[in-house]
Amino acid sequence: MAPATEGGNARLARMRRHPISSTLFGLAILLLVALSWFAWTFAPVRLDVPQIDVGPLPPTTPLASMAISAIPTGTYETPAALAFRGGSWSEKRAFAATGILVRHPKGNLLIDTGFGRNVERQLTLLPSLQQSPHHLGTPIIDRLAKADADAITAIIPTHAHWDHISGVDDFHGLPVMVNDAGQRFIDSHGEGTEVLNSFHGVTYRTYHFDGGSYLGFPSSHDVYSDGSVVIVPAPGHTPDSVVVFVNLPSGKRYAFVGDLVWQMEGLTRPAEKPWMMRFLIGEDRSEIRTAIARIRAATKLYPQITAVPAHDGRAFSSIAIYPASTR
Ligand SMILES: [Zn+2]
């Protein structure tokens, strides 16, 4: 052991003689540790989610003429590695920008609007990091038959981010349904609300979570009082994020989960978004984890419920594309 100790002493003496090189050595070690940690934040780690009791399947009595359609308006490109932990850097995911038309005898609804007519101009309001390559389709306003458009009574955004509300600008005067937290988020003019706040004359219709617990979520709002469209709070991605449950006369049910997860893997593995994306957006990790657990538990216990992340085109596959309809 003596030679090693002598070697160690010699190294120490050298470091005392060359303090700059020892500082650089320390910084290099720190950098290596930081880089290793950063790389690990993209690694496939299964998200640990709590056990949730979602209770009985909520009753619903939708009218027979109720139906839904999906209206794609375009896509934007994101590496899978940025969409969920464990995704590949070489695999590109086309993030869907799709709105849902709910036809209901008491008035039609739009859940999210996808890209509107002015999306190119709206994109210039965003930080350059968020301006991914995109493919623009036809905006909802230009696809809807007049009768369907005239029958829309409100827009329900899953949250206020640009890719969900871009088309609000095309429906002048149509009420946008927001909860109290949503109104506060929009009024704060905080990051993520730039595009919505750039629109003139938006009419907000505030709703309250005045209903009881719903599939594990603590409260709810029944839009038509018939159980067919029920909104629950799911803050985490943004303070105003919601899940919209749509329950059809056929017994088929959908949970439009917005950006709770960006791709199905977020729910199926489950896998959270990479740390960098959560950090940049300012997500509340604990809220997201709990909401993922609730949706997983609900869809496992009640297979008639399909969860639909807003940006995963695969999740919309069982919903007819407009103008056809699913019952
Ligand atoms: Zn989004």
PDB file of C-alpha atoms and ligand atoms in Angstrom, residues 76 95 159 161 163-164 237 258-259 262 310-311, ligand 1:
ATOM      1  CA  TYR A  76     -46.664  19.265 -35.549  1.00  0.00           C
ATOM      2  CA  PHE A  95     -48.634  15.571 -32.639  1.00  0.00           C
ATOM      3  CA  HIS A 159     -56.544  24.062 -21.369  1.00  0.00           C
ATOM      4  CA  HIS A 161     -52.335  26.541 -24.642  1.00  0.00           C
ATOM      5  CA  ASP A 163     -52.511  24.370 -29.931  1.00  0.00           C
ATOM      6  CA  HIS A 164     -55.876  23.831 -28.210  1.00  0.00           C
ATOM      7  CA  HIS A 237     -49.963  20.471 -17.042  1.00  0.00           C
ATOM      8  CA  GLY A 258     -55.844  17.076 -23.017  1.00  0.00           C
ATOM      9  CA  ASP A 259     -52.091  17.243 -22.352  1.00  0.00           C
ATOM     10  CA  TRP A 262     -48.805  13.739 -24.830  1.00  0.00           C
ATOM     11  CA  ALA A 310     -55.046  15.398 -27.299  1.00  0.00           C
ATOM     12  CA  HIS A 311     -51.885  14.906 -29.366  1.00  0.00           C
TER      13      HIS A 311
HETATM   14 ZN    ZN B   1     -51.016  20.709 -26.396  1.00  0.00          ZN
END
